[in-house]
Amino acid sequence: MKLLKAVVAMTLSLSLASAAFADEAYDVVKKFTELSRPDCSKAQMLLEIKNKNGTVETREMIEYGMNEELTNVVFDIQKDSTKKYAGVRVLQAEKTNKEDDRWIYEPSLRNVRRIQTGERSGSFVGCEFTYNDMTIRKVDEDKHEMMNANATITVNGTTYNCWQIKSVPIKKNDIEYGYRICWYDKKSYLPVQMEYYDKKDPKLKIKSFIIEKIENVKGVTGKSYVLRRACTITNHITGRSTRVSVKNFEFDNSKTVNKKNFTTNWLMTGK
């Protein structure tokens, strides 16, 4: 009887520990998704796409953002070394308790169309980021598991103390990978490194992402934010990588961002 009680107690203890780790993982990811964002933002960004043969393509774009109750983001591709994507504009509109909406304007077709769910696993303007990568997933879209609550990782020469968390999409058909492993920095709550694994072969790493530089910056009102100054995503299947860096930014300057920037009409006209 004593042995049985000991086994039951041990099983209960392990179950409670497992639940606690799950709750901690959820809380960490939730805090990341709730990091303070500017009420409005405008940033010049550079995409550098390195092909397997060593050639490099560049795209220059302006990102507009607005946070009220929900978050809207627009990407305006202004220059492209391949001349294929110049003039393309993409709108991402957050929805409450619904799938976020995405729209794209393609100059060659001269129309605006909705990006369907099945397309969102595809390449964003020909780079290694997908449309899914260009937005922050809601915490309840994944199941989170704490792998290591005291992980240490060195990224681009900087060592971070992290939570290492595995996140598995609940709706598996809506995303291009089977699961991802993230290292969340304990100071900023940003995922300084992420690894994405294949759906069919769980051991096959298909992509990896790193933040090269984190900066604490201020908007025009003096409010502070954590900025990912540069990050790189590498596709281990294609051998290509994409680096995105922020060249210039303005936070909380309502003179540079307007609600009309987040309409399908603006996507088509740019004004």
PDB file of C-alpha atoms in Angstrom:
ATOM      1  CA  MET A   1       0.000   0.000   0.000  1.00  0.00           C
ATOM      2  CA  LYS A   2       2.824   2.398   0.877  1.00  0.00           C
ATOM      3  CA  LEU A   3       4.473   1.640  -2.473  1.00  0.00           C
ATOM      4  CA  LEU A   4       1.209   2.296  -4.309  1.00  0.00           C
ATOM      5  CA  LYS A   5       0.767   5.613  -2.508  1.00  0.00           C
ATOM      6  CA  ALA A   6       4.346   6.582  -3.364  1.00  0.00           C
ATOM      7  CA  VAL A   7       3.789   5.789  -7.049  1.00  0.00           C
ATOM      8  CA  VAL A   8       0.538   7.760  -7.099  1.00  0.00           C
ATOM      9  CA  ALA A   9       2.217  10.716  -5.352  1.00  0.00           C
ATOM     10  CA  MET A  10       5.118  10.656  -7.795  1.00  0.00           C
ATOM     11  CA  THR A  11       2.763  10.489 -10.789  1.00  0.00           C
ATOM     12  CA  LEU A  12       0.733  13.406  -9.440  1.00  0.00           C
ATOM     13  CA  SER A  13       3.895  15.403  -8.780  1.00  0.00           C
ATOM     14  CA  LEU A  14       5.132  14.852 -12.337  1.00  0.00           C
ATOM     15  CA  SER A  15       1.733  15.792 -13.754  1.00  0.00           C
ATOM     16  CA  LEU A  16       1.651  19.007 -11.727  1.00  0.00           C
ATOM     17  CA  ALA A  17       5.220  19.856 -12.792  1.00  0.00           C
ATOM     18  CA  SER A  18       4.318  19.242 -16.425  1.00  0.00           C
ATOM     19  CA  ALA A  19       1.241  21.464 -16.107  1.00  0.00           C
ATOM     20  CA  ALA A  20       3.297  24.182 -14.423  1.00  0.00           C
ATOM     21  CA  PHE A  21       5.839  24.113 -17.260  1.00  0.00           C
ATOM     22  CA  ALA A  22       3.010  24.324 -19.802  1.00  0.00           C
ATOM     23  CA  ASP A  23       1.508  27.324 -17.985  1.00  0.00           C
ATOM     24  CA  GLU A  24       4.921  29.008 -17.794  1.00  0.00           C
ATOM     25  CA  ALA A  25       5.533  28.454 -21.514  1.00  0.00           C
ATOM     26  CA  TYR A  26       2.114  29.903 -22.340  1.00  0.00           C
ATOM     27  CA  ASP A  27       2.742  32.940 -20.129  1.00  0.00           C
ATOM     28  CA  VAL A  28       6.128  33.658 -21.739  1.00  0.00           C
ATOM     29  CA  VAL A  29       4.701  33.536 -25.261  1.00  0.00           C
ATOM     30  CA  LYS A  30       1.709  35.634 -24.184  1.00  0.00           C
ATOM     31  CA  LYS A  31       4.007  38.336 -22.805  1.00  0.00           C
ATOM     32  CA  PHE A  32       5.882  38.396 -26.115  1.00  0.00           C
ATOM     33  CA  THR A  33       2.637  38.876 -28.071  1.00  0.00           C
ATOM     34  CA  GLU A  34       1.641  41.663 -25.673  1.00  0.00           C
ATOM     35  CA  LEU A  35       4.874  43.666 -25.862  1.00  0.00           C
ATOM     36  CA  SER A  36       4.267  47.400 -26.074  1.00  0.00           C
ATOM     37  CA  ARG A  37       3.880  48.641 -29.640  1.00  0.00           C
ATOM     38  CA  PRO A  38       3.700  52.204 -30.981  1.00  0.00           C
ATOM     39  CA  ASP A  39       0.261  53.671 -31.573  1.00  0.00           C
ATOM     40  CA  CYS A  40       1.482  54.276 -35.095  1.00  0.00           C
ATOM     41  CA  SER A  41       4.754  53.677 -36.916  1.00  0.00           C
ATOM     42  CA  LYS A  42       6.555  54.216 -40.191  1.00  0.00           C
ATOM     43  CA  ALA A  43       9.832  52.490 -41.033  1.00  0.00           C
ATOM     44  CA  GLN A  44      12.098  52.151 -44.047  1.00  0.00           C
ATOM     45  CA  MET A  45      13.272  48.569 -44.410  1.00  0.00           C
ATOM     46  CA  LEU A  46      15.757  46.753 -46.609  1.00  0.00           C
ATOM     47  CA  LEU A  47      15.378  43.122 -47.704  1.00  0.00           C
ATOM     48  CA  GLU A  48      18.600  41.422 -48.841  1.00  0.00           C
ATOM     49  CA  ILE A  49      17.983  38.026 -50.401  1.00  0.00           C
ATOM     50  CA  LYS A  50      21.043  35.831 -50.853  1.00  0.00           C
ATOM     51  CA  ASN A  51      20.620  33.027 -53.368  1.00  0.00           C
ATOM     52  CA  LYS A  52      22.344  29.653 -53.203  1.00  0.00           C
ATOM     53  CA  ASN A  53      24.763  30.714 -55.961  1.00  0.00           C
ATOM     54  CA  GLY A  54      25.835  33.788 -53.973  1.00  0.00           C
ATOM     55  CA  THR A  55      23.915  36.428 -55.938  1.00  0.00           C
ATOM     56  CA  VAL A  56      21.971  38.988 -53.938  1.00  0.00           C
ATOM     57  CA  GLU A  57      18.600  40.580 -54.635  1.00  0.00           C
ATOM     58  CA  THR A  58      17.368  43.668 -52.789  1.00  0.00           C
ATOM     59  CA  ARG A  59      13.933  45.068 -52.048  1.00  0.00           C
ATOM     60  CA  GLU A  60      13.324  48.404 -50.338  1.00  0.00           C
ATOM     61  CA  MET A  61      10.000  48.955 -48.632  1.00  0.00           C
ATOM     62  CA  ILE A  62       8.136  51.186 -46.225  1.00  0.00           C
ATOM     63  CA  GLU A  63       6.195  49.571 -43.405  1.00  0.00           C
ATOM     64  CA  TYR A  64       3.244  51.437 -41.903  1.00  0.00           C
ATOM     65  CA  GLY A  65       1.674  50.271 -38.642  1.00  0.00           C
ATOM     66  CA  MET A  66      -1.266  51.342 -36.519  1.00  0.00           C
ATOM     67  CA  ASN A  67      -2.314  49.935 -33.140  1.00  0.00           C
ATOM     68  CA  GLU A  68      -5.684  50.853 -31.719  1.00  0.00           C
ATOM     69  CA  GLU A  69      -7.754  47.983 -30.381  1.00  0.00           C
ATOM     70  CA  LEU A  70      -6.334  45.890 -33.229  1.00  0.00           C
ATOM     71  CA  THR A  71      -3.121  46.010 -35.265  1.00  0.00           C
ATOM     72  CA  ASN A  72      -2.931  46.883 -38.945  1.00  0.00           C
ATOM     73  CA  VAL A  73       0.280  46.748 -40.998  1.00  0.00           C
ATOM     74  CA  VAL A  74       1.027  47.736 -44.597  1.00  0.00           C
ATOM     75  CA  PHE A  75       4.157  46.897 -46.600  1.00  0.00           C
ATOM     76  CA  ASP A  76       4.838  49.152 -49.592  1.00  0.00           C
ATOM     77  CA  ILE A  77       7.569  47.762 -51.896  1.00  0.00           C
ATOM     78  CA  GLN A  78       9.210  50.800 -53.496  1.00  0.00           C
ATOM     79  CA  LYS A  79      12.337  49.397 -55.149  1.00  0.00           C
ATOM     80  CA  ASP A  80      13.333  45.922 -56.320  1.00  0.00           C
ATOM     81  CA  SER A  81      16.605  44.941 -57.988  1.00  0.00           C
ATOM     82  CA  THR A  82      14.726  42.314 -60.057  1.00  0.00           C
ATOM     83  CA  LYS A  83      11.984  44.844 -60.944  1.00  0.00           C
ATOM     84  CA  LYS A  84       9.404  42.124 -60.308  1.00  0.00           C
ATOM     85  CA  TYR A  85       7.892  43.344 -57.048  1.00  0.00           C
ATOM     86  CA  ALA A  86       8.244  47.139 -57.185  1.00  0.00           C
ATOM     87  CA  GLY A  87       4.850  48.710 -56.507  1.00  0.00           C
ATOM     88  CA  VAL A  88       3.433  45.706 -54.671  1.00  0.00           C
ATOM     89  CA  ARG A  89       1.559  46.587 -51.469  1.00  0.00           C
ATOM     90  CA  VAL A  90       0.381  44.167 -48.785  1.00  0.00           C
ATOM     91  CA  LEU A  91      -2.137  44.883 -46.016  1.00  0.00           C
ATOM     92  CA  GLN A  92      -2.441  42.758 -42.870  1.00  0.00           C
ATOM     93  CA  ALA A  93      -5.494  43.502 -40.720  1.00  0.00           C
ATOM     94  CA  GLU A  94      -5.876  41.866 -37.307  1.00  0.00           C
ATOM     95  CA  LYS A  95      -9.260  40.414 -36.369  1.00  0.00           C
ATOM     96  CA  THR A  96     -10.650  39.626 -32.914  1.00  0.00           C
ATOM     97  CA  ASN A  97     -11.240  35.894 -32.437  1.00  0.00           C
ATOM     98  CA  LYS A  98     -11.007  35.457 -36.200  1.00  0.00           C
ATOM     99  CA  GLU A  99      -8.328  34.753 -38.772  1.00  0.00           C
ATOM    100  CA  ASP A 100      -6.417  37.923 -39.670  1.00  0.00           C
ATOM    101  CA  ASP A 101      -7.197  39.398 -43.076  1.00  0.00           C
ATOM    102  CA  ARG A 102      -4.556  39.960 -45.774  1.00  0.00           C
ATOM    103  CA  TRP A 103      -4.798  41.827 -49.060  1.00  0.00           C
ATOM    104  CA  ILE A 104      -2.304  42.407 -51.881  1.00  0.00           C
ATOM    105  CA  TYR A 105      -2.073  44.930 -54.704  1.00  0.00           C
ATOM    106  CA  GLU A 106      -0.146  43.732 -57.746  1.00  0.00           C
ATOM    107  CA  PRO A 107       0.659  46.477 -60.281  1.00  0.00           C
ATOM    108  CA  SER A 108       0.863  44.029 -63.197  1.00  0.00           C
ATOM    109  CA  LEU A 109      -2.770  43.028 -62.588  1.00  0.00           C
ATOM    110  CA  ARG A 110      -3.886  46.499 -61.470  1.00  0.00           C
ATOM    111  CA  ASN A 111      -6.189  45.114 -58.832  1.00  0.00           C
ATOM    112  CA  VAL A 112      -6.412  44.316 -55.130  1.00  0.00           C
ATOM    113  CA  ARG A 113      -7.210  40.779 -54.064  1.00  0.00           C
ATOM    114  CA  ARG A 114      -7.535  38.930 -50.785  1.00  0.00           C
ATOM    115  CA  ILE A 115      -4.689  36.538 -49.948  1.00  0.00           C
ATOM    116  CA  GLN A 116      -6.373  33.210 -49.266  1.00  0.00           C
ATOM    117  CA  THR A 117      -5.408  31.060 -46.281  1.00  0.00           C
ATOM    118  CA  GLY A 118      -3.714  28.481 -48.495  1.00  0.00           C
ATOM    119  CA  GLU A 119      -1.430  31.158 -50.012  1.00  0.00           C
ATOM    120  CA  ARG A 120      -0.094  32.435 -46.694  1.00  0.00           C
ATOM    121  CA  SER A 121       2.519  29.710 -46.454  1.00  0.00           C
ATOM    122  CA  GLY A 122       4.001  31.052 -49.679  1.00  0.00           C
ATOM    123  CA  SER A 123       6.893  33.460 -50.160  1.00  0.00           C
ATOM    124  CA  PHE A 124       6.450  37.118 -49.240  1.00  0.00           C
ATOM    125  CA  VAL A 125       7.556  39.088 -52.347  1.00  0.00           C
ATOM    126  CA  GLY A 126      10.012  36.374 -53.383  1.00  0.00           C
ATOM    127  CA  CYS A 127      12.001  36.188 -50.124  1.00  0.00           C
ATOM    128  CA  GLU A 128      12.418  33.441 -47.517  1.00  0.00           C
ATOM    129  CA  PHE A 129       9.842  34.969 -45.192  1.00  0.00           C
ATOM    130  CA  THR A 130       6.321  33.699 -45.782  1.00  0.00           C
ATOM    131  CA  TYR A 131       3.173  35.794 -45.341  1.00  0.00           C
ATOM    132  CA  ASN A 132       2.692  33.912 -42.062  1.00  0.00           C
ATOM    133  CA  ASP A 133       6.167  35.027 -40.933  1.00  0.00           C
ATOM    134  CA  MET A 134       5.267  38.686 -41.443  1.00  0.00           C
ATOM    135  CA  THR A 135       2.809  38.701 -38.563  1.00  0.00           C
ATOM    136  CA  ILE A 136       2.866  37.633 -34.899  1.00  0.00           C
ATOM    137  CA  ARG A 137       0.872  34.487 -34.206  1.00  0.00           C
ATOM    138  CA  LYS A 138      -1.764  34.694 -31.488  1.00  0.00           C
ATOM    139  CA  VAL A 139      -0.760  32.769 -28.365  1.00  0.00           C
ATOM    140  CA  ASP A 140      -3.830  30.504 -28.563  1.00  0.00           C
ATOM    141  CA  GLU A 141      -3.039  29.414 -32.124  1.00  0.00           C
ATOM    142  CA  ASP A 142      -0.349  27.054 -30.784  1.00  0.00           C
ATOM    143  CA  LYS A 143       0.212  24.574 -27.985  1.00  0.00           C
ATOM    144  CA  HIS A 144       3.312  25.578 -26.007  1.00  0.00           C
ATOM    145  CA  GLU A 145       5.760  23.348 -24.140  1.00  0.00           C
ATOM    146  CA  MET A 146       8.681  24.462 -21.961  1.00  0.00           C
ATOM    147  CA  MET A 147      11.805  22.594 -23.068  1.00  0.00           C
ATOM    148  CA  ASN A 148      14.334  24.450 -20.898  1.00  0.00           C
ATOM    149  CA  ALA A 149      13.491  27.237 -18.468  1.00  0.00           C
ATOM    150  CA  ASN A 150      17.171  28.188 -18.080  1.00  0.00           C
ATOM    151  CA  ALA A 151      18.635  27.968 -21.564  1.00  0.00           C
ATOM    152  CA  THR A 152      21.646  29.984 -22.731  1.00  0.00           C
ATOM    153  CA  ILE A 153      22.253  30.767 -26.386  1.00  0.00           C
ATOM    154  CA  THR A 154      24.724  32.953 -28.283  1.00  0.00           C
ATOM    155  CA  VAL A 155      23.341  34.753 -31.333  1.00  0.00           C
ATOM    156  CA  ASN A 156      25.484  36.988 -33.530  1.00  0.00           C
ATOM    157  CA  GLY A 157      28.091  37.310 -30.758  1.00  0.00           C
ATOM    158  CA  THR A 158      25.643  38.155 -27.964  1.00  0.00           C
ATOM    159  CA  THR A 159      24.790  35.634 -25.239  1.00  0.00           C
ATOM    160  CA  TYR A 160      21.209  35.534 -23.964  1.00  0.00           C
ATOM    161  CA  ASN A 161      19.560  33.830 -20.999  1.00  0.00           C
ATOM    162  CA  CYS A 162      16.379  32.341 -22.404  1.00  0.00           C
ATOM    163  CA  TRP A 163      13.312  30.193 -22.092  1.00  0.00           C
ATOM    164  CA  GLN A 164      13.446  27.471 -24.748  1.00  0.00           C
ATOM    165  CA  ILE A 165       9.877  26.715 -25.840  1.00  0.00           C
ATOM    166  CA  LYS A 166       8.362  24.355 -28.383  1.00  0.00           C
ATOM    167  CA  SER A 167       5.187  25.612 -30.108  1.00  0.00           C
ATOM    168  CA  VAL A 168       2.944  23.320 -32.167  1.00  0.00           C
ATOM    169  CA  PRO A 169       0.219  24.835 -34.406  1.00  0.00           C
ATOM    170  CA  ILE A 170      -3.271  23.719 -33.441  1.00  0.00           C
ATOM    171  CA  LYS A 171      -4.588  24.105 -37.007  1.00  0.00           C
ATOM    172  CA  LYS A 172      -1.857  22.216 -38.807  1.00  0.00           C
ATOM    173  CA  ASN A 173      -3.149  22.884 -42.334  1.00  0.00           C
ATOM    174  CA  ASP A 174      -2.874  26.664 -41.907  1.00  0.00           C
ATOM    175  CA  ILE A 175       0.912  26.737 -41.436  1.00  0.00           C
ATOM    176  CA  GLU A 176       3.897  25.493 -43.429  1.00  0.00           C
ATOM    177  CA  TYR A 177       5.829  23.780 -40.629  1.00  0.00           C
ATOM    178  CA  GLY A 178       5.134  21.039 -38.100  1.00  0.00           C
ATOM    179  CA  TYR A 179       6.423  22.915 -35.047  1.00  0.00           C
ATOM    180  CA  ARG A 180       8.938  25.565 -34.046  1.00  0.00           C
ATOM    181  CA  ILE A 181      11.434  25.881 -31.195  1.00  0.00           C
ATOM    182  CA  CYS A 182      12.033  29.404 -29.886  1.00  0.00           C
ATOM    183  CA  TRP A 183      14.580  30.889 -27.503  1.00  0.00           C
ATOM    184  CA  TYR A 184      12.873  33.828 -25.734  1.00  0.00           C
ATOM    185  CA  ASP A 185      15.257  36.360 -24.189  1.00  0.00           C
ATOM    186  CA  LYS A 186      14.450  36.822 -20.490  1.00  0.00           C
ATOM    187  CA  LYS A 187      15.107  40.564 -20.628  1.00  0.00           C
ATOM    188  CA  SER A 188      13.147  41.569 -23.731  1.00  0.00           C
ATOM    189  CA  TYR A 189      10.839  38.547 -24.216  1.00  0.00           C
ATOM    190  CA  LEU A 190      11.830  38.584 -27.897  1.00  0.00           C
ATOM    191  CA  PRO A 191      12.520  35.236 -29.623  1.00  0.00           C
ATOM    192  CA  VAL A 192      16.206  35.761 -30.435  1.00  0.00           C
ATOM    193  CA  GLN A 193      16.351  32.448 -32.306  1.00  0.00           C
ATOM    194  CA  MET A 194      13.701  30.212 -33.862  1.00  0.00           C
ATOM    195  CA  GLU A 195      13.923  26.863 -35.623  1.00  0.00           C
ATOM    196  CA  TYR A 196      11.159  25.485 -37.836  1.00  0.00           C
ATOM    197  CA  TYR A 197      10.720  21.740 -38.410  1.00  0.00           C
ATOM    198  CA  ASP A 198       9.065  19.735 -41.166  1.00  0.00           C
ATOM    199  CA  LYS A 199       5.538  18.345 -40.873  1.00  0.00           C
ATOM    200  CA  LYS A 200       6.359  14.874 -42.203  1.00  0.00           C
ATOM    201  CA  ASP A 201       9.876  14.518 -40.774  1.00  0.00           C
ATOM    202  CA  PRO A 202       9.955  16.061 -37.260  1.00  0.00           C
ATOM    203  CA  LYS A 203      13.767  15.893 -37.193  1.00  0.00           C
ATOM    204  CA  LEU A 204      14.184  17.893 -40.413  1.00  0.00           C
ATOM    205  CA  LYS A 205      14.935  21.561 -39.723  1.00  0.00           C
ATOM    206  CA  ILE A 206      13.584  23.529 -42.670  1.00  0.00           C
ATOM    207  CA  LYS A 207      14.221  27.137 -41.590  1.00  0.00           C
ATOM    208  CA  SER A 208      15.981  29.079 -38.863  1.00  0.00           C
ATOM    209  CA  PHE A 209      15.604  32.691 -37.759  1.00  0.00           C
ATOM    210  CA  ILE A 210      17.858  34.934 -35.674  1.00  0.00           C
ATOM    211  CA  ILE A 211      17.643  38.487 -34.409  1.00  0.00           C
ATOM    212  CA  GLU A 212      20.979  40.133 -35.144  1.00  0.00           C
ATOM    213  CA  LYS A 213      20.494  43.272 -33.085  1.00  0.00           C
ATOM    214  CA  ILE A 214      18.042  44.475 -30.427  1.00  0.00           C
ATOM    215  CA  GLU A 215      17.749  48.162 -29.554  1.00  0.00           C
ATOM    216  CA  ASN A 216      15.749  50.097 -26.969  1.00  0.00           C
ATOM    217  CA  VAL A 217      14.320  53.109 -28.788  1.00  0.00           C
ATOM    218  CA  LYS A 218      11.867  55.928 -28.126  1.00  0.00           C
ATOM    219  CA  GLY A 219       8.979  57.359 -30.099  1.00  0.00           C
ATOM    220  CA  VAL A 220       8.243  61.068 -30.519  1.00  0.00           C
ATOM    221  CA  THR A 221       6.213  61.034 -27.282  1.00  0.00           C
ATOM    222  CA  GLY A 222       9.147  59.623 -25.304  1.00  0.00           C
ATOM    223  CA  LYS A 223       7.644  56.172 -24.823  1.00  0.00           C
ATOM    224  CA  SER A 224      10.201  53.338 -25.033  1.00  0.00           C
ATOM    225  CA  TYR A 225      10.030  50.256 -27.272  1.00  0.00           C
ATOM    226  CA  VAL A 226      12.166  47.230 -28.081  1.00  0.00           C
ATOM    227  CA  LEU A 227      13.192  47.272 -31.753  1.00  0.00           C
ATOM    228  CA  ARG A 228      14.480  44.371 -33.829  1.00  0.00           C
ATOM    229  CA  ARG A 229      17.000  46.385 -35.820  1.00  0.00           C
ATOM    230  CA  ALA A 230      18.006  43.452 -38.071  1.00  0.00           C
ATOM    231  CA  CYS A 231      17.128  39.772 -38.412  1.00  0.00           C
ATOM    232  CA  THR A 232      17.885  36.926 -40.819  1.00  0.00           C
ATOM    233  CA  ILE A 233      15.901  33.882 -41.866  1.00  0.00           C
ATOM    234  CA  THR A 234      17.641  30.945 -43.575  1.00  0.00           C
ATOM    235  CA  ASN A 235      15.883  28.280 -45.626  1.00  0.00           C
ATOM    236  CA  HIS A 236      17.847  25.040 -45.217  1.00  0.00           C
ATOM    237  CA  ILE A 237      15.953  23.385 -48.071  1.00  0.00           C
ATOM    238  CA  THR A 238      16.548  26.014 -50.776  1.00  0.00           C
ATOM    239  CA  GLY A 239      19.893  27.290 -49.482  1.00  0.00           C
ATOM    240  CA  ARG A 240      18.591  30.881 -49.619  1.00  0.00           C
ATOM    241  CA  SER A 241      18.528  33.447 -46.834  1.00  0.00           C
ATOM    242  CA  THR A 242      16.854  36.808 -46.317  1.00  0.00           C
ATOM    243  CA  ARG A 243      18.081  39.599 -44.079  1.00  0.00           C
ATOM    244  CA  VAL A 244      15.709  42.413 -43.157  1.00  0.00           C
ATOM    245  CA  SER A 245      17.022  45.579 -41.536  1.00  0.00           C
ATOM    246  CA  VAL A 246      15.381  48.788 -40.371  1.00  0.00           C
ATOM    247  CA  LYS A 247      17.003  51.840 -41.967  1.00  0.00           C
ATOM    248  CA  ASN A 248      14.867  54.640 -40.511  1.00  0.00           C
ATOM    249  CA  PHE A 249      11.815  54.690 -38.262  1.00  0.00           C
ATOM    250  CA  GLU A 250       9.281  57.060 -36.717  1.00  0.00           C
ATOM    251  CA  PHE A 251       7.157  55.873 -33.797  1.00  0.00           C
ATOM    252  CA  ASP A 252       4.011  57.563 -32.473  1.00  0.00           C
ATOM    253  CA  ASN A 253       4.156  60.326 -35.086  1.00  0.00           C
ATOM    254  CA  SER A 254       0.533  60.669 -36.206  1.00  0.00           C
ATOM    255  CA  LYS A 255       1.588  63.118 -38.935  1.00  0.00           C
ATOM    256  CA  THR A 256       3.279  60.359 -40.953  1.00  0.00           C
ATOM    257  CA  VAL A 257       0.608  57.645 -40.675  1.00  0.00           C
ATOM    258  CA  ASN A 258      -3.089  57.861 -41.456  1.00  0.00           C
ATOM    259  CA  LYS A 259      -5.999  55.426 -41.182  1.00  0.00           C
ATOM    260  CA  LYS A 260      -6.419  55.610 -44.939  1.00  0.00           C
ATOM    261  CA  ASN A 261      -3.053  53.785 -45.300  1.00  0.00           C
ATOM    262  CA  PHE A 262      -4.850  50.647 -44.143  1.00  0.00           C
ATOM    263  CA  THR A 263      -7.570  50.520 -46.770  1.00  0.00           C
ATOM    264  CA  THR A 264      -7.778  48.559 -50.006  1.00  0.00           C
ATOM    265  CA  ASN A 265      -8.223  51.868 -51.825  1.00  0.00           C
ATOM    266  CA  TRP A 266      -4.801  53.064 -50.577  1.00  0.00           C
ATOM    267  CA  LEU A 267      -3.265  49.759 -51.659  1.00  0.00           C
ATOM    268  CA  MET A 268      -4.359  50.483 -55.209  1.00  0.00           C
ATOM    269  CA  THR A 269      -3.648  54.207 -55.378  1.00  0.00           C
ATOM    270  CA  GLY A 270      -0.943  54.840 -52.783  1.00  0.00           C
ATOM    271  CA  LYS A 271      -2.787  57.969 -51.673  1.00  0.00           C
TER     272      LYS A 271
END
